[in-house]
Coordinates of C-alpha atoms in Angstrom, one line a residue:
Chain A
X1432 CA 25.9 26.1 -19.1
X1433 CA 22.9 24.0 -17.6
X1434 CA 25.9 21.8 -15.9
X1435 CA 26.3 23.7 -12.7
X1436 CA 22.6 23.8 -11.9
X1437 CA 21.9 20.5 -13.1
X1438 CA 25.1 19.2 -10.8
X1439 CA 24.0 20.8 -7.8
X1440 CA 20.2 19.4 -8.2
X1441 CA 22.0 15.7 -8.0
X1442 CA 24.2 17.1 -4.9
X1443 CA 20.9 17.8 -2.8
X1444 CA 19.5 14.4 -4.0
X1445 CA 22.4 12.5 -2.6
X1446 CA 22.1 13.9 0.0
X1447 CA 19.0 13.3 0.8
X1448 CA 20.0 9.7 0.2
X1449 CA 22.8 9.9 2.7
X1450 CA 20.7 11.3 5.5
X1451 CA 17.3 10.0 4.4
X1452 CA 17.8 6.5 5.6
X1453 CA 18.4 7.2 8.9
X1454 CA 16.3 9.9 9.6
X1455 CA 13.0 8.8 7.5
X1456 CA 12.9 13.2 6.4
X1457 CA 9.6 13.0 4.5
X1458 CA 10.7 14.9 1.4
X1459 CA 6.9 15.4 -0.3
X1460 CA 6.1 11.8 0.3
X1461 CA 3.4 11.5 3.0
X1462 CA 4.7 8.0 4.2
X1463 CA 5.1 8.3 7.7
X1464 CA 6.2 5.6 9.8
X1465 CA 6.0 5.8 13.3
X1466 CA 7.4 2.3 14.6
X1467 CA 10.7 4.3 15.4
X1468 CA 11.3 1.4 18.7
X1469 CA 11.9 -1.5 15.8
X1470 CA 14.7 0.3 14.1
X1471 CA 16.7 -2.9 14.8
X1472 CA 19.6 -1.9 12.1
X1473 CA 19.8 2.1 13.1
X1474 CA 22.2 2.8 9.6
X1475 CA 23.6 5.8 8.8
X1476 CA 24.8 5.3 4.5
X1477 CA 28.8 4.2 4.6
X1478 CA 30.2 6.3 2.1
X1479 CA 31.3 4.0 -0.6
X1480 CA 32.8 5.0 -3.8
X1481 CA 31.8 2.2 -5.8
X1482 CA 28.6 3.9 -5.7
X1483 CA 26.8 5.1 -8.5
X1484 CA 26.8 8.7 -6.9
X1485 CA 29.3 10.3 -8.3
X1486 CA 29.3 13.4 -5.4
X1487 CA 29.9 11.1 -2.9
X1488 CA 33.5 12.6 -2.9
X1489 CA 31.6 15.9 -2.1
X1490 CA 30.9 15.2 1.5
X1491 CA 33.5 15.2 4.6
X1492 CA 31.5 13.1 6.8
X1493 CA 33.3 10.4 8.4
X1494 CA 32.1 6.9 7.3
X1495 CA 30.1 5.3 10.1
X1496 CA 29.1 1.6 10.1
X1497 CA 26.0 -0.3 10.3
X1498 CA 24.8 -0.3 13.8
X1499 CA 22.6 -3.9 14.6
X1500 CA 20.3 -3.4 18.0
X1501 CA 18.8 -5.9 20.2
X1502 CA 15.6 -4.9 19.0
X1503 CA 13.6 -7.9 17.6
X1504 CA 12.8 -6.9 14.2
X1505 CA 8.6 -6.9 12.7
X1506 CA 8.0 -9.1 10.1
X1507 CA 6.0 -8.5 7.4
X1508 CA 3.6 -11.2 6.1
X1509 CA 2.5 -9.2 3.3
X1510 CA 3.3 -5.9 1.9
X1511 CA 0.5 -5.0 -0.6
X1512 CA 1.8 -1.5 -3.2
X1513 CA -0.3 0.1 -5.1
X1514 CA 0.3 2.7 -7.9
X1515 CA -2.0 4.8 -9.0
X1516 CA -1.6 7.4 -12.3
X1517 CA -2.6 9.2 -15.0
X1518 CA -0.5 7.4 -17.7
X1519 CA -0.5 3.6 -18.4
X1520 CA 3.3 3.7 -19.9
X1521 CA 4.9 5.2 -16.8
X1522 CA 3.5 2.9 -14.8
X1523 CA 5.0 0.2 -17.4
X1524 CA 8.2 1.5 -16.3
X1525 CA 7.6 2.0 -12.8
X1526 CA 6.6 -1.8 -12.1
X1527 CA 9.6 -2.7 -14.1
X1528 CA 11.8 -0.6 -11.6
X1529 CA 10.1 -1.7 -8.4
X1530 CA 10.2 -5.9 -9.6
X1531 CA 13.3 -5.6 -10.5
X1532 CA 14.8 -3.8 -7.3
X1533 CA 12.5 -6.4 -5.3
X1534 CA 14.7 -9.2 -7.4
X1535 CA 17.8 -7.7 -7.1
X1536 CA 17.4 -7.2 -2.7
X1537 CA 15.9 -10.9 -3.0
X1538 CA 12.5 -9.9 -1.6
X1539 CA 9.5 -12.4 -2.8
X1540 CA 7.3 -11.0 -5.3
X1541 CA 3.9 -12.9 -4.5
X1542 CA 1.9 -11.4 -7.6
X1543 CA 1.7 -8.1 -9.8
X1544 CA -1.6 -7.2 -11.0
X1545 CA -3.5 -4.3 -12.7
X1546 CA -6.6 -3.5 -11.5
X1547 CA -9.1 -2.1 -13.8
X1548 CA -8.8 1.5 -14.6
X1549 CA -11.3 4.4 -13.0
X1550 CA -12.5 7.1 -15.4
X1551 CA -14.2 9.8 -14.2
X1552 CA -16.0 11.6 -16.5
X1553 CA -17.8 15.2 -15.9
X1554 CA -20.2 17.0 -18.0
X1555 CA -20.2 20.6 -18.8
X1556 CA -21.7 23.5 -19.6
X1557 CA -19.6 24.7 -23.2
X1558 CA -20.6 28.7 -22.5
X1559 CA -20.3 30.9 -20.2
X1560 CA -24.1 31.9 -20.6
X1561 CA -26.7 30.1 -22.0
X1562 CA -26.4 27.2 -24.8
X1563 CA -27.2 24.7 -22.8
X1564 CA -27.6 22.6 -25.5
X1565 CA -24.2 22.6 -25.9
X1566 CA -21.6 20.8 -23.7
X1567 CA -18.5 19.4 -23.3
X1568 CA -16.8 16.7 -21.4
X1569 CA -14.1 15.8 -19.7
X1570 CA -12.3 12.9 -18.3
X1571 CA -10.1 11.6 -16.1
X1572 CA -8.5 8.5 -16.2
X1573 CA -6.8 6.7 -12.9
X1574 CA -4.7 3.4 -13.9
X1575 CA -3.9 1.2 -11.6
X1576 CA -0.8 -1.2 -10.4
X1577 CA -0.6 -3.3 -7.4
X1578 CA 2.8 -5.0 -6.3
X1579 CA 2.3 -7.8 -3.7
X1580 CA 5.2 -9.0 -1.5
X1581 CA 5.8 -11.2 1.1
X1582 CA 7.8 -12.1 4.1
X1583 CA 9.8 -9.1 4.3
X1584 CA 11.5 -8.0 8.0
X1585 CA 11.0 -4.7 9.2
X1586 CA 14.4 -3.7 7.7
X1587 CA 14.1 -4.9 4.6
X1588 CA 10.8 -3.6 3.9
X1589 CA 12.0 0.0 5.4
X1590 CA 15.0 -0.2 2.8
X1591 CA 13.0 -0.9 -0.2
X1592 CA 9.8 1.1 0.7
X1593 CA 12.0 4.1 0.8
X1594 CA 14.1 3.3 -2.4
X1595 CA 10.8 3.0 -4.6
X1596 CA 9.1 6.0 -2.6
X1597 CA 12.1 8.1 -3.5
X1598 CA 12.3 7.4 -7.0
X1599 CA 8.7 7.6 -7.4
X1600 CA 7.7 10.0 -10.6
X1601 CA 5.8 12.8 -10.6
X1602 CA 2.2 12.4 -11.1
X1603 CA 2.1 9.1 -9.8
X1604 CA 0.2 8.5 -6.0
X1605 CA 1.2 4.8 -4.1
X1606 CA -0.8 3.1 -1.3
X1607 CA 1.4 1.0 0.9
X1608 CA -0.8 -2.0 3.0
X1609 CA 1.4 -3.8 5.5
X1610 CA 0.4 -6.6 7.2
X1611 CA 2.8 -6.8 10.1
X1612 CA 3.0 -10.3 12.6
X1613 CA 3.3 -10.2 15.9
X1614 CA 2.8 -12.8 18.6
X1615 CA 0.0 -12.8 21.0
X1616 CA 1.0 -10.2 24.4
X1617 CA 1.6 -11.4 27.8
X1618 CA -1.2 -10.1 28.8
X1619 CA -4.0 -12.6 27.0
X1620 CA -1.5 -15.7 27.0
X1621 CA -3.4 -16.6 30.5
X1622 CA -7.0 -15.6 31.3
X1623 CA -6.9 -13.8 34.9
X1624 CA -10.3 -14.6 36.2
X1625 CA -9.9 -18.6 35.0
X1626 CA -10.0 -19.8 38.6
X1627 CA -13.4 -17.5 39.8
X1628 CA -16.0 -18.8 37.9
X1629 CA -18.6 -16.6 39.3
X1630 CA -17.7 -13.1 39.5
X1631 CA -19.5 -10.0 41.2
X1632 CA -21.2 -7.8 38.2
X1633 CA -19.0 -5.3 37.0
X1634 CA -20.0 -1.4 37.1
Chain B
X283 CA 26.9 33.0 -9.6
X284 CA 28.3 34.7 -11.8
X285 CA 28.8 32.2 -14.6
X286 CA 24.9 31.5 -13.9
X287 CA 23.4 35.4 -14.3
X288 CA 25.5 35.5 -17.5
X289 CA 24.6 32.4 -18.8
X290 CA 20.4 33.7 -18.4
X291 CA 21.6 37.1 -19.6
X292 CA 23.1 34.8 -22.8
X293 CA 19.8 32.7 -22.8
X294 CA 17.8 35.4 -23.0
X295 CA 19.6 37.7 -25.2
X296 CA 19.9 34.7 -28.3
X297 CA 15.9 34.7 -27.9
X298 CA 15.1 38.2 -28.4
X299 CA 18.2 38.5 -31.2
X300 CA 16.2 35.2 -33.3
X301 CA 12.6 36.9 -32.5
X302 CA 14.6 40.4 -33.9
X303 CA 15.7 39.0 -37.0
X304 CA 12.2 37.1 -37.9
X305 CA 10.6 40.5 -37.7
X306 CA 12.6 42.3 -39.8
X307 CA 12.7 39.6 -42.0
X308 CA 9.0 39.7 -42.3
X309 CA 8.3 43.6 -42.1
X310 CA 11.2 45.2 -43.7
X311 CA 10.4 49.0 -42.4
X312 CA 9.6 48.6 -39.4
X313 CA 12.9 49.5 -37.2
X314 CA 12.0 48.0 -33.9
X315 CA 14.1 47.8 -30.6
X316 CA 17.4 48.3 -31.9
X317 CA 19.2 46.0 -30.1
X318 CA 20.3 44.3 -34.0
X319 CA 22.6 47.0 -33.7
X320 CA 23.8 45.7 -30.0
X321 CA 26.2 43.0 -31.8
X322 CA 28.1 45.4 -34.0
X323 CA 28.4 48.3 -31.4
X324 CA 29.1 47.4 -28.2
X325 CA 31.2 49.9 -27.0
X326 CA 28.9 52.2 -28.2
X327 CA 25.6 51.4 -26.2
X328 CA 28.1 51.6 -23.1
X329 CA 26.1 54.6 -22.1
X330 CA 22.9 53.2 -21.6
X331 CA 24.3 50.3 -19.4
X332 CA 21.3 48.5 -18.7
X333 CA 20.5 46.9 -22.1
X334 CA 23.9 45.4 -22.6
X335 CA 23.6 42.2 -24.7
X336 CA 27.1 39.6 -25.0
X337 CA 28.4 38.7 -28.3
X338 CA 26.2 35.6 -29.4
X339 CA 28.2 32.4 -28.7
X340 CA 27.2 29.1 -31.4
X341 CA 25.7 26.5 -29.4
X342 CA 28.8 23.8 -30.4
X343 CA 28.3 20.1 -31.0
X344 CA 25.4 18.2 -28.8
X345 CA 27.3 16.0 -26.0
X346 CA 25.4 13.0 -28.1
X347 CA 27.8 13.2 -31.0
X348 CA 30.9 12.3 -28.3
X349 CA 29.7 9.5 -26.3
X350 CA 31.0 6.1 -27.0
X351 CA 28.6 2.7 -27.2
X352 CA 30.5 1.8 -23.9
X353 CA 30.3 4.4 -21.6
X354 CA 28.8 4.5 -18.0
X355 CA 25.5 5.8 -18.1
X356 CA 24.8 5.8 -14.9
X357 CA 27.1 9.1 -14.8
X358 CA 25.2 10.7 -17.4
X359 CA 21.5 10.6 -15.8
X360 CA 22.8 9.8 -12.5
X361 CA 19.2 11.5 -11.0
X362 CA 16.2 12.3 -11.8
X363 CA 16.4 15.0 -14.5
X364 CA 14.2 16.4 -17.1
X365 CA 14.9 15.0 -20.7
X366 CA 18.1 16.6 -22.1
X367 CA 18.0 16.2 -25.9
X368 CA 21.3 16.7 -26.5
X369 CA 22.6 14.1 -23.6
X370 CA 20.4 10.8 -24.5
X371 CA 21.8 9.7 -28.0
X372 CA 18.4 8.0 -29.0
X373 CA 16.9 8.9 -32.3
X374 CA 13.4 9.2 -30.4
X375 CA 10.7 10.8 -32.1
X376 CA 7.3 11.9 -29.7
X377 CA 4.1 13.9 -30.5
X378 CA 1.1 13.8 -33.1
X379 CA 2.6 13.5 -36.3
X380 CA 2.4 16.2 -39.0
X381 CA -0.1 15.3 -41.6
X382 CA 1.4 12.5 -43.8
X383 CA 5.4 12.7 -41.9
X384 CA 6.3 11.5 -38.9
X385 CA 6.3 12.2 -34.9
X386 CA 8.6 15.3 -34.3
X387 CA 12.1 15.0 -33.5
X388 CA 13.5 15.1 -29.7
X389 CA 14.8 18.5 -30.3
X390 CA 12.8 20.9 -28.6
X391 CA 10.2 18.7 -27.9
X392 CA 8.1 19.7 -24.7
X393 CA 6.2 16.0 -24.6
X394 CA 9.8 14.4 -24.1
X395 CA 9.9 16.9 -21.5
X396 CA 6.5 16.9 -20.0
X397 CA 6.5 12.9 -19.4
X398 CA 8.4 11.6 -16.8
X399 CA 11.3 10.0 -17.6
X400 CA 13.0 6.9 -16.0
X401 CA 16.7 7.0 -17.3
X402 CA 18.3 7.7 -14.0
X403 CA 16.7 4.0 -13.6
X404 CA 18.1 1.7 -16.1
X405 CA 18.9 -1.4 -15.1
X406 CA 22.8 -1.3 -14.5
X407 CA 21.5 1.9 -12.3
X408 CA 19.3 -0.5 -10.5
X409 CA 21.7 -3.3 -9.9
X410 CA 24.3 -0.4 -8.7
X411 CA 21.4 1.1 -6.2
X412 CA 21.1 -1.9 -4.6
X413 CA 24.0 -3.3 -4.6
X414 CA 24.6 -0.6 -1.8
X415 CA 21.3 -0.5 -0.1
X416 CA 21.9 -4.5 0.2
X417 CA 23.8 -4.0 3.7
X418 CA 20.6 -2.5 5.2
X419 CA 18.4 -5.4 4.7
X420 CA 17.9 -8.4 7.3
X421 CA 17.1 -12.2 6.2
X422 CA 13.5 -13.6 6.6
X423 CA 13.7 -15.9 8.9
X424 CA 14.1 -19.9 7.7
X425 CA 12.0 -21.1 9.8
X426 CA 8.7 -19.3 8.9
X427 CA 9.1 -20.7 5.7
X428 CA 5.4 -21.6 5.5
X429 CA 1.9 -19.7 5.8
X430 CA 0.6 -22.2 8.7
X431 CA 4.2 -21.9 10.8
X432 CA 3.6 -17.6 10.3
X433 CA 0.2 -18.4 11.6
X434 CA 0.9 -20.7 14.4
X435 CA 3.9 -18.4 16.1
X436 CA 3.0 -15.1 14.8
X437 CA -1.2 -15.5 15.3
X438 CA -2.2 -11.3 15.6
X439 CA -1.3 -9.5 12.3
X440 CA -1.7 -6.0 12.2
X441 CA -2.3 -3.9 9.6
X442 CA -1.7 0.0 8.5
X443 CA -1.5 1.7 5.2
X444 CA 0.9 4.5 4.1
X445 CA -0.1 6.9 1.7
X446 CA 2.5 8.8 -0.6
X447 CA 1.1 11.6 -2.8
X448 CA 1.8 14.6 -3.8
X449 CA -0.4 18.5 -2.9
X450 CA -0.4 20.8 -0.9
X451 CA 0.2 18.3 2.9
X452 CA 2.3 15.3 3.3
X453 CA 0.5 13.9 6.0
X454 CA -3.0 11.8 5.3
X455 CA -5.6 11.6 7.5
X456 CA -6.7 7.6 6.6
X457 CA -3.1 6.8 7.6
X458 CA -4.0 6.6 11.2
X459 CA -7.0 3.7 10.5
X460 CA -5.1 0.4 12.2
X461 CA -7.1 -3.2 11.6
X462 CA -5.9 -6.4 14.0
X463 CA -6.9 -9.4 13.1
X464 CA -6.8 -12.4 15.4
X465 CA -7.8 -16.1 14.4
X466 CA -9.7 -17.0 18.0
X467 CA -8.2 -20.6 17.6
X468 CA -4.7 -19.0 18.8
X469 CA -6.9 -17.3 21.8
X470 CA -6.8 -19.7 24.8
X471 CA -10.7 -19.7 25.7
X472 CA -12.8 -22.6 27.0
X473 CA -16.7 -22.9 24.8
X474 CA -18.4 -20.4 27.0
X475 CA -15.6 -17.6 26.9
X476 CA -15.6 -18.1 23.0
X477 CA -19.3 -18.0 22.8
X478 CA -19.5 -14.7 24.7
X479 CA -16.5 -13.5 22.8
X480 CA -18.3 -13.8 20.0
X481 CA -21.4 -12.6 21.2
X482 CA -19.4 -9.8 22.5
X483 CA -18.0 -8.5 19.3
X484 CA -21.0 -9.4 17.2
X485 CA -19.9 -8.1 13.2
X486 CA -16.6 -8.1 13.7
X487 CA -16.4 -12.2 13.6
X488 CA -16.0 -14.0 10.7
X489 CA -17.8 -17.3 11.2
X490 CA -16.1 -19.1 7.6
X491 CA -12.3 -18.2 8.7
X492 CA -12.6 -17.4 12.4
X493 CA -11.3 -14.6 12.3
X494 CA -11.7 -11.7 14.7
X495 CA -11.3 -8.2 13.4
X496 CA -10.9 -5.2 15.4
X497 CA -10.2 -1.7 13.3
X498 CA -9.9 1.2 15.1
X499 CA -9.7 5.1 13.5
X500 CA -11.2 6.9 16.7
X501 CA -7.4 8.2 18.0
X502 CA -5.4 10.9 15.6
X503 CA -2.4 9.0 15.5
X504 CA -1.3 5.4 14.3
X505 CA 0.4 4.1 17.3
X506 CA -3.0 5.6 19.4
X507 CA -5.1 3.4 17.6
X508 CA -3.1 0.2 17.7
X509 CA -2.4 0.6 21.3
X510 CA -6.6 0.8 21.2
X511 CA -7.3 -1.8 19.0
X512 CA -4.3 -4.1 21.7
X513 CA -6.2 -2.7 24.7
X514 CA -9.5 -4.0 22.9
X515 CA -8.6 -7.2 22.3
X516 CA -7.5 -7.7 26.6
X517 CA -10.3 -6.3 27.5
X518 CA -12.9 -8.6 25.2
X519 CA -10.6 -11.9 26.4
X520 CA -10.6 -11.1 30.3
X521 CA -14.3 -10.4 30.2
X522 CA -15.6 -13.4 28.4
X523 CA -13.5 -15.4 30.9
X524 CA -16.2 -13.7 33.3
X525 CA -19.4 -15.1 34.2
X526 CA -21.8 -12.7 35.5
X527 CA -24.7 -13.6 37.5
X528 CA -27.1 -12.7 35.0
X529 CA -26.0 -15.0 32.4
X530 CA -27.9 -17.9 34.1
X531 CA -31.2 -16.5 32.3
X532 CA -29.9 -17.2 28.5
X533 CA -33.2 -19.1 27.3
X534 CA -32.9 -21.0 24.0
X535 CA -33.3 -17.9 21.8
X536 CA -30.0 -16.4 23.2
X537 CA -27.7 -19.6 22.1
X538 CA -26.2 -19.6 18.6
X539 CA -26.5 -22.6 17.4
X540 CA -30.4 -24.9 17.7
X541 CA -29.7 -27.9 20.1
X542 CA -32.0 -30.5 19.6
X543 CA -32.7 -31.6 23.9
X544 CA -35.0 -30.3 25.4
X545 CA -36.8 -28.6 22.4
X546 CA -40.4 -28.6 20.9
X547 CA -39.2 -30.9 18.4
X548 CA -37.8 -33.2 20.5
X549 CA -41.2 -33.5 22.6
X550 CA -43.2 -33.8 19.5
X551 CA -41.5 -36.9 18.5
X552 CA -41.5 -39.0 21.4
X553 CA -45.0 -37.9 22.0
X554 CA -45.9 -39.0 18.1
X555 CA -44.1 -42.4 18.3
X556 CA -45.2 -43.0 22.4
X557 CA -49.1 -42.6 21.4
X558 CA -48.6 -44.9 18.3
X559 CA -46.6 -47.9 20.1
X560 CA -49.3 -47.7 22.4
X561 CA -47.3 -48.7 25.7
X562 CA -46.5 -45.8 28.2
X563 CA -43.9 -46.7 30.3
X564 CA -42.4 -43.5 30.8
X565 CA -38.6 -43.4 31.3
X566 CA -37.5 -46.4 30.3
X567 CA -40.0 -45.6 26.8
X568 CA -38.2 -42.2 26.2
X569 CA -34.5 -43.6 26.4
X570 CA -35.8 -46.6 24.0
X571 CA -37.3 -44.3 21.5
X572 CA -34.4 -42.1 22.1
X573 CA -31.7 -44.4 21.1
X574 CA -33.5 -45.7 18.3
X575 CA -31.6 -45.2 14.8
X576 CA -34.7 -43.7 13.0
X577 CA -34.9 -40.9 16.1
X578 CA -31.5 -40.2 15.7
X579 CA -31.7 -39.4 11.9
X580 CA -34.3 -37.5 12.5
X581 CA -32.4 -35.9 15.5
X582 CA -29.5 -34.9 13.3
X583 CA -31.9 -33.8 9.8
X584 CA -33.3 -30.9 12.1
X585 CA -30.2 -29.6 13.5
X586 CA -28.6 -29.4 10.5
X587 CA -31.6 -27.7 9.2
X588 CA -32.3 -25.5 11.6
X589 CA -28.4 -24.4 12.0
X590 CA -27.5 -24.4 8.1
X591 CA -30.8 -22.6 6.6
X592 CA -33.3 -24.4 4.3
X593 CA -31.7 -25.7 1.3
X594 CA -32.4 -28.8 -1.3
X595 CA -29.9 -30.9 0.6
X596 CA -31.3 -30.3 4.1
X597 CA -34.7 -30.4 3.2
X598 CA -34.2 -33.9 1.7
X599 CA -32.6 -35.1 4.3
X600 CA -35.3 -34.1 6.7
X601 CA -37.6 -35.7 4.4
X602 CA -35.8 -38.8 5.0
X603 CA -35.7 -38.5 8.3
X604 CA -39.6 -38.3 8.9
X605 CA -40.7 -41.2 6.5
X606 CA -38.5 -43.1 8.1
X607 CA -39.4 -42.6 11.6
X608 CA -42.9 -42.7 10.9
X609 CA -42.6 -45.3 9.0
X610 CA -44.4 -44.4 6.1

């Protein structure tokens, strides 16, 4: 009797899929891109059947193609991910997931490392009143996982950053580092003073 | 809607019927809320209405017992779900075991539940996923194949960090913190716009790569800042291009590296070696002692020391020097 409830919950997920990739809707990840201009391959999700979700046959939208602007895309020289948790064995599986859907859209993994874990440890008072003798402690343990890639494009990075984002498990906190390239502006190619050696003193 | 309120109502009412039964199992006399009697009369607690329980249905086989080694998985856990006992046919076993048995079994086992589980995410899943996200993505570039070609087109590299967590706000305040980084070698600057550069932005050079780093968290939003740190980086290259009038009046403690012409050492040494040859001659002296090999050691020994800091190296070296040009 769970099957209704359980089918709608994966109705709302695709279609957050569907719609996520083109509009970037922050579900209650905080990634928040705001380098709209480069959208260089503006897609809206083609419905395909030979997808793995199954309510795709749910929805009446019409299938649009891949749009591909004029817009040069960024490039990424390094794209540095780093997963932070409470529990060493779901970030096991987590870096499995996120290499192997890096393999699979042929992005360069450049190294995979685990930083040493942080525990935080607090010391208590074990009563309410008095005893102070007596405590207790706590702790708090933060593992660590860091995923390095390089020479993405913009697109690329955009697809994959929002895959693993989405199917990131509760519990579980990532820092994304992008190092983007770009080439020097028009505007310090030439100096504009070159030929005026000596200048009045500026204010 | 329906089908869901009746299926709580049926949830709910199996509960209290197995809590029912343990209590009178344990305490025979006590006759409790009478709703043991809601299964054999239910026409008859029609009048109270509110308290209606349906018959009990049996909870028939686990889907487990009818899935075949072959099938599609990916249609089983096709999101992410909560474990479902009796839909992953695993024989797993989780917990602290009992003293001297085993882990408990997966049924009704809240640590299965509590962790999160990755079975929407098996590999065939994967492959499928991106199999259709594939379309989406662009090539890298061929060319750029190398670090120094990146380098050499692509010279400013700019850098932000996301943040993706979960409480009470999805947005993160160190989100907006942008760092550029410029290698001044790309910069087109002559020797004195480089050495005011560089005097300009004090700290924020790095002598050992030559690297130039400008980060910038003073405006609220991301693209704010990197438009700063851009107008920044203009601003420093047109103005060490310019040479104010006041510039003329660097003395020798303003430059940043020691030059030995014109300095106290320099003076001291053809002073030493003039007073011991014994003929003064003036110019025609100086360039002679200047351009003798011994001078010139001794020249090089105390820039490198004075630029590169005292250590055993340097200080030999300038030990060198002097015996030799005083010939000791």
């Amino acid at each position: 009797m769970a099957a209704p409830m359980a089918f709608r919950r994966q109705l709302c997920y695709s279609a957050r899929i569907f719609r996520g990739i083109s509009h970037l809707v922050p579900r209650a990840s905080g990634s928040c891109s705001g380098r709209s201009r480069y959208d260089s391959a503006k897609c809206s999700l083609p419905l395909t059947s030979s997808t793995s979700f199954h309510s795709a046959s749910i929805f009446f939208s019409p299938p649009s193609p891949i749009t591909v602007t004029e817009e040069p895309d960024t490039l990424f020289q390094k794209i540095s991910v780093l997963v932070k948790g409470h529990d060493r064995a779901v970030l096991d599986s987590y870096e499995f997931f996120a290499t192997m859907a890096a393999k699979e859209l042929g992005i360069t993994i450049s190294k995979v490392s685990e930083p040493k874990k942080d525990i935080e440890r607090l010391t208590l008072l074990k009563s309410v009143h008095i005893f102070k003798k007596h405590r207790v402690q706590y702790e708090m343990r933060t593992h660590y996982r860091c995923i390095e890639l390089s020479c993405l494009t913009g697109c690329t990075a955009q697809v994959y950053l929002e895959y693993i984002q989405r199917n990131l498990p509760e519990g579980i906190a990532m820092e994304v580092k992008k190092i983007a390239m770009e080439k020097v502006p028009d505007h310090i190619l030439e100096p504009m003073w070159k030929d005026e050696p000596n200048q009045k003193p500026s204010q | 809607m329906a089908l869901l309120t009746l299926c709580r109502v049926n949830v709910c009412g199996v509960g209290l019927q197995k809590s029912v039964n343990t209590r009178l199992r344990n305490t025979a006399g006590l006759s409790l809320l009478a709703t043991n009697g809601n299964k054999d009369l239910p026409g008859g607690r029609g009048g109270r209405g509110s308290t209606f329980r349906k018959p009990r249905r049996e909870a028939g086989e686990p889907r487990t017992e009818k899935m075949s080694e072959d099938q599609d998985w990916t249609s089983v856990y096709t999101a992410s779900a909560p474990f479902r006992p009796g839909s992953v046919p695993l024989p797993v076993r989780m917990g602290y075991p009992v003293k001297g048995g085993v882990p408990p079994e997966k049924k009704g086992n809240l640590e299965l539940i509590k962790i999160p589980n990755f079975l929407h995410l098996t590999p065939s899943a994967i492959k499928k996923h991106c199999e259709a996200l594939k379309p989406f993505c662009t090539e890298w570039p061929s060319a750029l194949d190398t670090d120094a070609k990146c380098d050499e087109h692509f010279p400013i590299k700019v850098e932000n960090t996301d943040y993706v967590s979960a409480g009470p706000s999805v947005r993160n305040p160190s989100a907006r913190v942008v760092s550029v980084k410029v290698a001044l070698s790309s910069l087109k600057l002559n020797e004195h716009a480089r050495k005011k550069m560089i005097k300009l932005v004090g700290e924020r050079y790095c002598k050992d790569t030559n690297v130039l780093t400008i980060t910038t968290d003073s405006c609220p939003l991301r693209k704010q800042n990197q438009d700063y740190a851009m107008y920044l980086l203009t601003v420093l290259y047109h103005e060490s291009w310019k040479t104010e009038t006041w510039e003329a009046e660097k003395t020798a403690a303003d430059t940043e590296e020691y030059s030995w012409e014109r300095s106290p050492s320099q003076r001291n040494i053809l002073e030493v070696l003039a007073r011991g040859g014994g003929e003064g001659e003036g110019e025609g002296l100086r360039e002679e002692l200047l351009g003798r090999k011994e001078v010139q050691e001794y020249r090089d020994s105390v820039t490198r020391l004075k630029n590169q800091g005292e250590n055993e190296a340097t200080v030999a070296q300038y030990k060198e020097a002097v015996k030799k040009v005083l010939s000791l």
